[in-house]
PDB file of C-alpha atoms in Angstrom:
ATOM      1  CA  MET A   1     -65.934  34.925  67.180  1.00 71.00           C
ATOM      2  CA  GLU A   2     -65.522  31.858  69.642  1.00 75.00           C
ATOM      3  CA  GLU A   3     -62.125  32.606  70.501  1.00 80.00           C
ATOM      4  CA  LEU A   4     -62.962  36.222  70.847  1.00 75.00           C
ATOM      5  CA  GLU A   5     -65.210  35.382  73.320  1.00 81.00           C
ATOM      6  CA  LYS A   6     -63.205  32.945  75.116  1.00 79.00           C
ATOM      7  CA  LYS A   7     -60.511  35.715  74.924  1.00 82.00           C
ATOM      8  CA  HIS A   8     -62.756  38.168  76.583  1.00 80.00           C
ATOM      9  CA  ARG A   9     -64.154  36.103  79.176  1.00 83.00           C
ATOM     10  CA  GLN A  10     -60.388  35.137  80.495  1.00 84.00           C
ATOM     11  CA  GLU A  11     -59.671  39.003  80.365  1.00 84.00           C
ATOM     12  CA  ARG A  12     -62.657  39.855  82.503  1.00 81.00           C
ATOM     13  CA  LYS A  13     -61.602  36.845  84.772  1.00 79.00           C
ATOM     14  CA  ASP A  14     -58.326  38.171  85.100  1.00 83.00           C
ATOM     15  CA  LEU A  15     -59.472  41.765  85.697  1.00 80.00           C
ATOM     16  CA  LEU A  16     -61.628  40.784  88.280  1.00 82.00           C
ATOM     17  CA  ALA A  17     -59.064  38.922  90.030  1.00 80.00           C
ATOM     18  CA  ARG A  18     -56.987  41.799  89.903  1.00 82.00           C
ATOM     19  CA  ILE A  19     -59.367  44.605  91.159  1.00 81.00           C
ATOM     20  CA  THR A  20     -60.200  42.016  93.925  1.00 82.00           C
ATOM     21  CA  GLN A  21     -56.636  42.047  94.980  1.00 75.00           C
ATOM     22  CA  LYS A  22     -56.424  45.775  94.771  1.00 74.00           C
ATOM     23  CA  LYS A  23     -59.556  46.273  96.826  1.00 75.00           C
ATOM     24  CA  LYS A  24     -58.551  44.060  99.726  1.00 72.00           C
ATOM     25  CA  SER A  25     -55.353  45.877  99.918  1.00 73.00           C
ATOM     26  CA  ALA A  26     -56.787  49.126  99.998  1.00 74.00           C
ATOM     27  CA  THR A  27     -56.552  51.281 103.313  1.00 76.00           C
ATOM     28  CA  LYS A  28     -58.576  54.542 104.774  1.00 71.00           C
ATOM     29  CA  LYS A  29     -56.164  56.500 102.843  1.00 72.00           C
ATOM     30  CA  THR A  30     -56.201  54.785  99.711  1.00 79.00           C
ATOM     31  CA  ARG A  31     -59.396  53.754  99.207  1.00 79.00           C
ATOM     32  CA  LYS A  32     -61.194  56.035  96.866  1.00 80.00           C
ATOM     33  CA  GLY A  33     -57.958  56.174  94.597  1.00 82.00           C
ATOM     34  CA  ILE A  34     -58.339  52.601  94.190  1.00 79.00           C
ATOM     35  CA  ASN A  35     -62.029  52.431  93.476  1.00 84.00           C
ATOM     36  CA  ASP A  36     -61.439  55.350  90.808  1.00 86.00           C
ATOM     37  CA  GLU A  37     -58.428  53.117  89.492  1.00 84.00           C
ATOM     38  CA  CYS A  38     -60.589  49.885  89.209  1.00 82.00           C
ATOM     39  CA  ALA A  39     -63.442  51.681  87.591  1.00 87.00           C
ATOM     40  CA  GLU A  40     -61.041  53.170  85.036  1.00 87.00           C
ATOM     41  CA  LEU A  41     -59.628  49.391  84.324  1.00 84.00           C
ATOM     42  CA  GLU A  42     -63.080  48.431  83.763  1.00 85.00           C
ATOM     43  CA  ARG A  43     -63.682  51.037  81.281  1.00 87.00           C
ATOM     44  CA  GLN A  44     -60.861  50.610  79.509  1.00 87.00           C
ATOM     45  CA  LEU A  45     -61.499  46.569  79.205  1.00 83.00           C
ATOM     46  CA  LYS A  46     -64.901  47.091  77.741  1.00 86.00           C
ATOM     47  CA  GLU A  47     -63.850  49.978  75.348  1.00 86.00           C
ATOM     48  CA  SER A  48     -61.301  47.796  74.208  1.00 84.00           C
ATOM     49  CA  GLN A  49     -63.526  44.384  73.708  1.00 78.00           C
ATOM     50  CA  THR A  50     -66.191  46.939  72.280  1.00 86.00           C
ATOM     51  CA  LEU A  51     -63.887  47.927  69.647  1.00 84.00           C
ATOM     52  CA  GLU A  52     -62.408  44.406  68.975  1.00 81.00           C
ATOM     53  CA  LEU A  53     -66.109  43.268  68.561  1.00 81.00           C
ATOM     54  CA  SER A  54     -67.089  45.683  66.295  1.00 81.00           C
ATOM     55  CA  GLU A  55     -64.076  45.319  64.164  1.00 79.00           C
ATOM     56  CA  ILE A  56     -65.130  41.602  63.510  1.00 77.00           C
ATOM     57  CA  SER A  57     -68.725  42.160  62.943  1.00 71.00           C
ATOM     58  CA  GLY A  58     -67.840  45.014  60.727  1.00 64.00           C
ATOM     59  CA  VAL A  59     -69.797  47.744  62.870  1.00 49.00           C
ATOM     60  CA  ALA A  60     -67.958  50.803  62.662  1.00 43.00           C
ATOM     61  CA  SER A  61     -69.950  52.468  65.445  1.00 43.00           C
ATOM     62  CA  LEU A  62     -72.210  51.421  68.276  1.00 43.00           C
ATOM     63  CA  PRO A  63     -74.866  53.297  70.007  1.00 42.00           C
ATOM     64  CA  ASP A  64     -74.016  54.831  73.473  1.00 41.00           C
ATOM     65  CA  LYS A  65     -75.132  52.260  75.494  1.00 40.00           C
ATOM     66  CA  GLU A  66     -73.291  49.545  77.556  1.00 41.00           C
ATOM     67  CA  ILE A  67     -72.614  46.414  75.619  1.00 40.00           C
ATOM     68  CA  MET A  68     -74.064  43.049  77.153  1.00 41.00           C
ATOM     69  CA  TYR A  69     -71.969  40.284  77.805  1.00 41.00           C
ATOM     70  CA  ASP A  70     -72.911  36.894  77.271  1.00 42.00           C
ATOM     71  CA  ASP A  71     -74.563  35.202  80.466  1.00 43.00           C
ATOM     72  CA  GLU A  72     -71.752  33.322  81.674  1.00 44.00           C
ATOM     73  CA  PRO A  73     -69.265  36.073  82.197  1.00 43.00           C
ATOM     74  CA  GLN A  74     -71.777  38.314  83.319  1.00 45.00           C
ATOM     75  CA  GLN A  75     -72.649  36.031  86.098  1.00 49.00           C
ATOM     76  CA  GLU A  76     -69.167  35.542  87.148  1.00 46.00           C
ATOM     77  CA  ILE A  77     -68.444  39.157  87.700  1.00 43.00           C
ATOM     78  CA  ILE A  78     -71.938  39.681  89.625  1.00 45.00           C
ATOM     79  CA  HIS A  79     -70.518  36.638  91.971  1.00 49.00           C
ATOM     80  CA  GLY A  80     -67.134  38.070  92.217  1.00 47.00           C
ATOM     81  CA  ASN A  81     -68.251  41.574  92.964  1.00 48.00           C
ATOM     82  CA  ASN A  82     -70.495  39.752  95.650  1.00 53.00           C
ATOM     83  CA  ARG A  83     -67.669  38.089  97.104  1.00 50.00           C
ATOM     84  CA  LEU A  84     -65.359  41.336  96.860  1.00 45.00           C
ATOM     85  CA  GLU A  85     -68.136  42.935  98.684  1.00 51.00           C
ATOM     86  CA  GLN A  86     -68.169  40.441 101.365  1.00 55.00           C
ATOM     87  CA  ASP A  87     -64.516  40.499 101.609  1.00 48.00           C
ATOM     88  CA  MET A  88     -64.499  44.147 101.902  1.00 48.00           C
ATOM     89  CA  GLN A  89     -66.964  44.113 104.629  1.00 51.00           C
ATOM     90  CA  ASN A  90     -64.978  41.519 106.670  1.00 51.00           C
ATOM     91  CA  LEU A  91     -61.921  43.890 106.209  1.00 44.00           C
ATOM     92  CA  THR A  92     -64.173  46.987 107.455  1.00 44.00           C
ATOM     93  CA  VAL A  93     -63.348  48.278 103.996  1.00 42.00           C
ATOM     94  CA  SER A  94     -66.303  49.724 101.808  1.00 42.00           C
ATOM     95  CA  HIS A  95     -67.085  50.511  98.273  1.00 44.00           C
ATOM     96  CA  SER A  96     -67.002  53.748  96.815  1.00 46.00           C
ATOM     97  CA  GLY A  97     -69.971  55.666  97.765  1.00 46.00           C
ATOM     98  CA  SER A  98     -70.075  54.245 101.679  1.00 48.00           C
ATOM     99  CA  LYS A  99     -69.268  56.269 104.676  1.00 51.00           C
ATOM    100  CA  ASP A 100     -66.356  55.180 106.743  1.00 56.00           C
ATOM    101  CA  GLU A 101     -66.715  53.997 110.016  1.00 57.00           C
ATOM    102  CA  PRO A 102     -64.517  55.151 112.389  1.00 62.00           C
ATOM    103  CA  ILE A 103     -62.030  52.589 114.034  1.00 66.00           C
ATOM    104  CA  LYS A 104     -61.682  53.506 117.788  1.00 68.00           C
ATOM    105  CA  LYS A 105     -58.146  53.531 118.781  1.00 71.00           C
ATOM    106  CA  PRO A 106     -57.102  52.864 122.560  1.00 75.00           C
ATOM    107  CA  ASN A 107     -57.015  56.078 124.697  1.00 82.00           C
ATOM    108  CA  ARG A 108     -53.322  55.619 125.828  1.00 82.00           C
ATOM    109  CA  GLN A 109     -53.713  58.519 128.420  1.00 82.00           C
ATOM    110  CA  LYS A 110     -56.468  57.166 130.200  1.00 84.00           C
ATOM    111  CA  ALA A 111     -54.781  53.759 130.257  1.00 85.00           C
ATOM    112  CA  ARG A 112     -51.810  55.335 131.887  1.00 83.00           C
ATOM    113  CA  LEU A 113     -53.901  57.291 134.384  1.00 85.00           C
ATOM    114  CA  ALA A 114     -55.827  54.037 135.245  1.00 87.00           C
ATOM    115  CA  ARG A 115     -52.426  52.504 135.840  1.00 86.00           C
ATOM    116  CA  ARG A 116     -51.157  55.072 137.924  1.00 84.00           C
ATOM    117  CA  ALA A 117     -54.446  55.139 140.126  1.00 87.00           C
ATOM    118  CA  ALA A 118     -54.244  51.592 140.492  1.00 88.00           C
ATOM    119  CA  GLU A 119     -50.437  51.557 141.862  1.00 85.00           C
ATOM    120  CA  GLN A 120     -51.059  54.762 144.174  1.00 82.00           C
ATOM    121  CA  GLU A 121     -54.162  52.687 145.696  1.00 86.00           C
ATOM    122  CA  SER A 122     -51.756  49.761 146.095  1.00 85.00           C
ATOM    123  CA  MET A 123     -49.105  51.820 147.725  1.00 82.00           C
ATOM    124  CA  ALA A 124     -51.829  53.487 149.974  1.00 82.00           C
ATOM    125  CA  THR A 125     -52.756  49.784 151.093  1.00 82.00           C
ATOM    126  CA  GLU A 126     -49.164  48.779 151.945  1.00 80.00           C
ATOM    127  CA  ALA A 127     -48.918  51.777 154.029  1.00 74.00           C
ATOM    128  CA  ALA A 128     -52.002  51.281 155.838  1.00 75.00           C
ATOM    129  CA  GLU A 129     -51.011  47.988 156.643  1.00 73.00           C
ATOM    130  CA  GLU A 130     -47.345  48.700 157.448  1.00 69.00           C
ATOM    131  CA  ALA A 131     -48.798  51.606 159.818  1.00 66.00           C
ATOM    132  CA  GLU A 132     -51.185  48.905 161.605  1.00 68.00           C
ATOM    133  CA  ALA A 133     -48.274  46.433 162.086  1.00 65.00           C
ATOM    134  CA  LEU A 134     -46.097  49.735 163.799  1.00 63.00           C
ATOM    135  CA  PRO A 135     -46.412  49.989 167.403  1.00 69.00           C
ATOM    136  CA  ASP A 136     -48.463  52.915 168.580  1.00 80.00           C
ATOM    137  CA  LEU A 137     -45.659  55.631 169.545  1.00 84.00           C
ATOM    138  CA  ARG A 138     -48.039  58.493 170.468  1.00 86.00           C
ATOM    139  CA  LYS A 139     -49.609  55.977 173.139  1.00 89.00           C
ATOM    140  CA  GLN A 140     -46.442  54.467 174.331  1.00 90.00           C
ATOM    141  CA  GLU A 141     -44.893  58.047 175.008  1.00 90.00           C
ATOM    142  CA  SER A 142     -48.218  59.241 176.558  1.00 91.00           C
ATOM    143  CA  ASP A 143     -48.307  56.185 178.966  1.00 93.00           C
ATOM    144  CA  ALA A 144     -44.445  56.900 180.050  1.00 93.00           C
ATOM    145  CA  MET A 145     -44.901  60.456 180.493  1.00 93.00           C
ATOM    146  CA  ARG A 146     -48.088  60.030 182.751  1.00 94.00           C
ATOM    147  CA  SER A 147     -45.765  57.429 184.493  1.00 94.00           C
ATOM    148  CA  GLN A 148     -42.857  59.865 185.139  1.00 95.00           C
ATOM    149  CA  TYR A 149     -45.413  62.557 186.314  1.00 95.00           C
ATOM    150  CA  SER A 150     -46.596  59.968 189.026  1.00 94.00           C
ATOM    151  CA  THR A 151     -42.959  59.147 190.306  1.00 94.00           C
ATOM    152  CA  ARG A 152     -41.994  63.013 190.495  1.00 94.00           C
ATOM    153  CA  GLY A 153     -45.072  64.339 191.887  1.00 95.00           C
ATOM    154  CA  LEU A 154     -45.774  66.594 188.949  1.00 96.00           C
ATOM    155  CA  LYS A 155     -49.012  67.292 186.579  1.00 96.00           C
ATOM    156  CA  GLU A 156     -49.119  68.621 183.209  1.00 95.00           C
ATOM    157  CA  HIS A 157     -50.702  71.965 182.136  1.00 96.00           C
ATOM    158  CA  GLU A 158     -51.012  71.261 178.246  1.00 94.00           C
ATOM    159  CA  ILE A 159     -49.835  74.189 175.854  1.00 94.00           C
ATOM    160  CA  ARG A 160     -51.500  74.737 172.719  1.00 92.00           C
ATOM    161  CA  SER A 161     -49.327  73.330 169.700  1.00 87.00           C
ATOM    162  CA  ASP A 162     -48.992  76.121 167.332  1.00 88.00           C
ATOM    163  CA  GLY A 163     -45.311  76.649 166.980  1.00 88.00           C
ATOM    164  CA  HIS A 164     -45.084  79.105 170.188  1.00 94.00           C
ATOM    165  CA  CYS A 165     -45.386  76.217 172.800  1.00 95.00           C
ATOM    166  CA  LEU A 166     -41.692  76.659 174.106  1.00 96.00           C
ATOM    167  CA  TYR A 167     -42.150  80.171 174.943  1.00 97.00           C
ATOM    168  CA  ALA A 168     -45.576  79.849 176.144  1.00 97.00           C
ATOM    169  CA  ALA A 169     -44.681  76.957 178.509  1.00 97.00           C
ATOM    170  CA  VAL A 170     -41.806  78.974 179.935  1.00 97.00           C
ATOM    171  CA  ALA A 171     -44.133  81.993 180.476  1.00 97.00           C
ATOM    172  CA  ASP A 172     -46.654  79.749 182.369  1.00 97.00           C
ATOM    173  CA  GLN A 173     -43.703  78.571 184.478  1.00 97.00           C
ATOM    174  CA  LEU A 174     -42.880  81.964 185.145  1.00 96.00           C
ATOM    175  CA  SER A 175     -46.478  83.010 186.221  1.00 95.00           C
ATOM    176  CA  ILE A 176     -46.705  79.887 188.866  1.00 95.00           C
ATOM    177  CA  LEU A 177     -43.454  80.701 190.454  1.00 95.00           C
ATOM    178  CA  ARG A 178     -44.842  84.506 190.496  1.00 94.00           C
ATOM    179  CA  LEU A 179     -41.812  85.612 188.272  1.00 93.00           C
ATOM    180  CA  PRO A 180     -42.320  88.509 186.279  1.00 92.00           C
ATOM    181  CA  LEU A 181     -42.055  88.096 182.339  1.00 91.00           C
ATOM    182  CA  ILE A 182     -39.628  91.204 182.358  1.00 86.00           C
ATOM    183  CA  PRO A 183     -36.388  90.200 184.259  1.00 83.00           C
ATOM    184  CA  ARG A 184     -35.983  91.867 187.349  1.00 67.00           C
ATOM    185  CA  LYS A 185     -32.342  92.570 186.261  1.00 61.00           C
ATOM    186  CA  SER A 186     -30.753  93.142 183.203  1.00 55.00           C
ATOM    187  CA  PRO A 187     -28.105  90.697 182.467  1.00 53.00           C
ATOM    188  CA  SER A 188     -25.138  92.184 181.056  1.00 53.00           C
ATOM    189  CA  GLY A 189     -26.966  95.620 179.926  1.00 53.00           C
ATOM    190  CA  MET A 190     -29.467  93.709 177.996  1.00 58.00           C
ATOM    191  CA  PRO A 191     -32.167  96.607 177.424  1.00 56.00           C
ATOM    192  CA  LEU A 192     -35.579  95.352 178.880  1.00 54.00           C
ATOM    193  CA  THR A 193     -37.642  95.272 175.809  1.00 54.00           C
ATOM    194  CA  ALA A 194     -40.489  92.893 177.317  1.00 51.00           C
ATOM    195  CA  GLU A 195     -43.844  94.606 177.730  1.00 53.00           C
ATOM    196  CA  SER A 196     -46.430  93.700 180.130  1.00 51.00           C
ATOM    197  CA  SER A 197     -49.597  94.266 178.259  1.00 60.00           C
ATOM    198  CA  VAL A 198     -48.532  91.829 175.206  1.00 75.00           C
ATOM    199  CA  VAL A 199     -49.453  87.951 175.098  1.00 88.00           C
ATOM    200  CA  PRO A 200     -46.952  85.996 177.858  1.00 93.00           C
ATOM    201  CA  TYR A 201     -45.551  84.284 175.006  1.00 94.00           C
ATOM    202  CA  LYS A 202     -44.829  87.106 173.021  1.00 94.00           C
ATOM    203  CA  SER A 203     -43.167  88.568 175.924  1.00 93.00           C
ATOM    204  CA  THR A 204     -40.749  85.613 176.462  1.00 95.00           C
ATOM    205  CA  ARG A 205     -39.968  85.400 172.596  1.00 95.00           C
ATOM    206  CA  ILE A 206     -38.839  89.454 172.915  1.00 94.00           C
ATOM    207  CA  VAL A 207     -36.607  88.714 176.081  1.00 94.00           C
ATOM    208  CA  ALA A 208     -35.258  85.390 174.313  1.00 95.00           C
ATOM    209  CA  ALA A 209     -34.449  87.633 171.057  1.00 95.00           C
ATOM    210  CA  SER A 210     -33.015  90.582 173.015  1.00 94.00           C
ATOM    211  CA  TYR A 211     -30.635  88.297 175.275  1.00 95.00           C
ATOM    212  CA  ILE A 212     -29.253  86.491 172.134  1.00 95.00           C
ATOM    213  CA  ARG A 213     -28.897  90.063 170.302  1.00 95.00           C
ATOM    214  CA  TYR A 214     -26.589  91.231 173.246  1.00 93.00           C
ATOM    215  CA  HIS A 215     -24.652  88.019 173.637  1.00 95.00           C
ATOM    216  CA  SER A 216     -24.294  87.108 169.958  1.00 94.00           C
ATOM    217  CA  GLY A 217     -21.000  85.918 170.538  1.00 94.00           C
ATOM    218  CA  ASP A 218     -22.249  83.029 172.606  1.00 94.00           C
ATOM    219  CA  PHE A 219     -24.874  81.746 169.827  1.00 96.00           C
ATOM    220  CA  GLU A 220     -23.893  82.872 166.638  1.00 94.00           C
ATOM    221  CA  PRO A 221     -21.646  80.147 165.898  1.00 94.00           C
ATOM    222  CA  PHE A 222     -24.414  77.726 166.347  1.00 94.00           C
ATOM    223  CA  LEU A 223     -26.561  79.330 163.897  1.00 94.00           C
ATOM    224  CA  GLU A 224     -27.047  78.432 160.034  1.00 92.00           C
ATOM    225  CA  GLU A 225     -28.289  81.525 158.993  1.00 94.00           C
ATOM    226  CA  PRO A 226     -27.525  85.513 159.409  1.00 96.00           C
ATOM    227  CA  LEU A 227     -28.158  86.589 163.123  1.00 95.00           C
ATOM    228  CA  GLU A 228     -30.597  89.203 161.871  1.00 95.00           C
ATOM    229  CA  ASP A 229     -32.809  86.803 160.093  1.00 96.00           C
ATOM    230  CA  TYR A 230     -32.784  84.172 162.926  1.00 96.00           C
ATOM    231  CA  LEU A 231     -33.684  86.962 165.731  1.00 96.00           C
ATOM    232  CA  LEU A 232     -36.405  88.236 163.355  1.00 95.00           C
ATOM    233  CA  LYS A 233     -37.838  84.327 163.371  1.00 95.00           C
ATOM    234  CA  VAL A 234     -37.305  84.192 167.402  1.00 96.00           C
ATOM    235  CA  GLN A 235     -39.346  87.626 168.252  1.00 94.00           C
ATOM    236  CA  TYR A 236     -42.065  87.943 165.468  1.00 94.00           C
ATOM    237  CA  THR A 237     -42.867  84.578 164.047  1.00 93.00           C
ATOM    238  CA  GLY A 238     -44.161  80.956 165.034  1.00 91.00           C
ATOM    239  CA  GLU A 239     -40.699  79.601 164.416  1.00 92.00           C
ATOM    240  CA  TRP A 240     -40.177  76.616 166.800  1.00 90.00           C
ATOM    241  CA  GLY A 241     -37.801  77.003 169.883  1.00 93.00           C
ATOM    242  CA  GLY A 242     -35.067  74.865 170.957  1.00 93.00           C
ATOM    243  CA  HIS A 243     -31.996  74.495 172.791  1.00 95.00           C
ATOM    244  CA  LEU A 244     -30.496  77.744 172.248  1.00 96.00           C
ATOM    245  CA  GLU A 245     -33.465  79.413 173.046  1.00 97.00           C
ATOM    246  CA  LEU A 246     -34.059  77.821 176.422  1.00 97.00           C
ATOM    247  CA  LEU A 247     -30.516  78.613 177.079  1.00 97.00           C
ATOM    248  CA  ALA A 248     -31.171  82.302 176.231  1.00 96.00           C
ATOM    249  CA  LEU A 249     -34.266  82.577 178.491  1.00 97.00           C
ATOM    250  CA  ALA A 250     -32.681  80.573 181.533  1.00 96.00           C
ATOM    251  CA  ARG A 251     -29.826  83.168 181.478  1.00 95.00           C
ATOM    252  CA  ALA A 252     -32.124  86.130 180.770  1.00 94.00           C
ATOM    253  CA  TYR A 253     -34.592  84.950 183.827  1.00 95.00           C
ATOM    254  CA  ASN A 254     -31.572  83.600 185.840  1.00 94.00           C
ATOM    255  CA  VAL A 255     -33.486  80.282 186.308  1.00 96.00           C
ATOM    256  CA  ASP A 256     -32.478  76.867 185.952  1.00 96.00           C
ATOM    257  CA  ILE A 257     -34.853  74.611 183.265  1.00 97.00           C
ATOM    258  CA  ASN A 258     -35.435  71.149 183.529  1.00 97.00           C
ATOM    259  CA  VAL A 259     -36.733  69.335 180.460  1.00 97.00           C
ATOM    260  CA  LEU A 260     -38.359  65.760 181.076  1.00 96.00           C
ATOM    261  CA  GLN A 261     -38.211  63.120 178.569  1.00 93.00           C
ATOM    262  CA  SER A 262     -40.781  60.042 178.102  1.00 89.00           C
ATOM    263  CA  ASN A 263     -37.978  57.694 178.624  1.00 91.00           C
ATOM    264  CA  GLY A 264     -36.896  59.193 182.193  1.00 91.00           C
ATOM    265  CA  GLN A 265     -33.999  61.357 181.144  1.00 93.00           C
ATOM    266  CA  VAL A 266     -34.143  65.118 182.418  1.00 96.00           C
ATOM    267  CA  GLU A 267     -31.915  67.701 180.385  1.00 96.00           C
ATOM    268  CA  LYS A 268     -30.885  70.351 182.473  1.00 96.00           C
ATOM    269  CA  ILE A 269     -30.353  73.858 181.135  1.00 96.00           C
ATOM    270  CA  GLU A 270     -28.370  76.259 183.614  1.00 94.00           C
ATOM    271  CA  SER A 271     -28.554  79.839 184.121  1.00 91.00           C
ATOM    272  CA  GLY A 272     -24.957  80.009 184.462  1.00 89.00           C
ATOM    273  CA  THR A 273     -24.742  81.607 188.041  1.00 89.00           C
ATOM    274  CA  ASP A 274     -24.419  80.521 191.348  1.00 88.00           C
ATOM    275  CA  ASP A 275     -27.278  82.216 192.692  1.00 87.00           C
ATOM    276  CA  ALA A 276     -28.479  79.410 195.115  1.00 86.00           C
ATOM    277  CA  THR A 277     -32.095  80.983 195.387  1.00 89.00           C
ATOM    278  CA  LYS A 278     -32.745  80.775 191.514  1.00 92.00           C
ATOM    279  CA  PRO A 279     -35.934  78.635 190.902  1.00 95.00           C
ATOM    280  CA  THR A 280     -36.466  75.626 188.433  1.00 96.00           C
ATOM    281  CA  LEU A 281     -38.542  75.509 185.501  1.00 97.00           C
ATOM    282  CA  TRP A 282     -39.834  72.161 184.628  1.00 97.00           C
ATOM    283  CA  LEU A 283     -41.222  71.300 181.185  1.00 97.00           C
ATOM    284  CA  ALA A 284     -42.149  68.338 179.441  1.00 96.00           C
ATOM    285  CA  TYR A 285     -40.988  67.032 176.122  1.00 95.00           C
ATOM    286  CA  TYR A 286     -42.749  65.464 173.333  1.00 93.00           C
ATOM    287  CA  HIS A 287     -41.860  63.896 170.011  1.00 85.00           C
ATOM    288  CA  HIS A 288     -44.317  61.940 168.639  1.00 78.00           C
ATOM    289  CA  SER A 289     -47.923  62.986 170.688  1.00 68.00           C
ATOM    290  CA  PHE A 290     -48.656  66.165 169.089  1.00 67.00           C
ATOM    291  CA  GLY A 291     -49.532  66.816 165.275  1.00 57.00           C
ATOM    292  CA  LEU A 292     -46.978  69.449 164.423  1.00 60.00           C
ATOM    293  CA  GLY A 293     -44.259  67.065 165.812  1.00 69.00           C
ATOM    294  CA  GLU A 294     -41.941  68.047 168.651  1.00 87.00           C
ATOM    295  CA  HIS A 295     -43.856  69.941 171.680  1.00 92.00           C
ATOM    296  CA  TYR A 296     -43.560  71.190 174.909  1.00 96.00           C
ATOM    297  CA  ASN A 297     -45.674  71.309 177.938  1.00 96.00           C
ATOM    298  CA  SER A 298     -45.586  73.056 181.298  1.00 97.00           C
ATOM    299  CA  LEU A 299     -45.481  70.929 184.302  1.00 97.00           C
ATOM    300  CA  ARG A 300     -46.718  72.065 187.641  1.00 96.00           C
ATOM    301  CA  PRO A 301     -46.343  70.400 191.095  1.00 94.00           C
ATOM    302  CA  ALA A 302     -49.248  67.687 191.693  1.00 91.00           C
ATOM    303  CA  GLY A 303     -50.285  68.682 194.953  1.00 75.00           C
TER     304      GLY A 303
END
């Protein structure tokens, strides 16, 4: 009997070590299965040891109650279970029957958004620092223009910056020179399609589009789109005007147009006629001073 008890104690120690190892290696997904397996191993060992004891003691059957082991092995199992419970708590693995506490995972999307926001803030800071270090081009241009006006005896009449500035500036020049918005003569058979009842810049748009349509051979090689598409933009939209449109207006109204820039350069756009009595229109061209970019103002005599 003594040998058998010694054997049983060793089996219980071995089983305890085995159960401890299994539960330590358990994961959230495998914990329930391992707990069930450990309970089954304990049941099998108890059943086996009970059978061996009954054979030696000559008892054929035992009552349906759990067999009591001697104090020493029972204490070992209790202490082992206590150690196991502590280890499981340290490993955030619970015994069967306890609720699993969710392990919070880092939110990768929030981390990416935070990094992106930090990068954008850094870029904005760098851009602001670079902008502060740059010269104030708008102020430089404005100061240079005022100097040119003073030298040439001109004053500026500001035109609204809305995409129609070139046509509105030409219309203002025609008005101070007392020239009609509808040309006195129809150059090269161009129909007089402008109307006196419309807004002045709309009249100059109509005149420019009409002249280009009836002299398309002079302009079409310089266009980057079909002629009709281009003419629709000139006549009916707020599309900006430039050198081609100024040339069409100079020829349609039989005037020369001087465009003053901040560096003192004057771009001369001629009507193409030898008429000595033709008037000259003065426009100011800005590159930096207005929100939409390039801009034309009308220049009037200072006196």
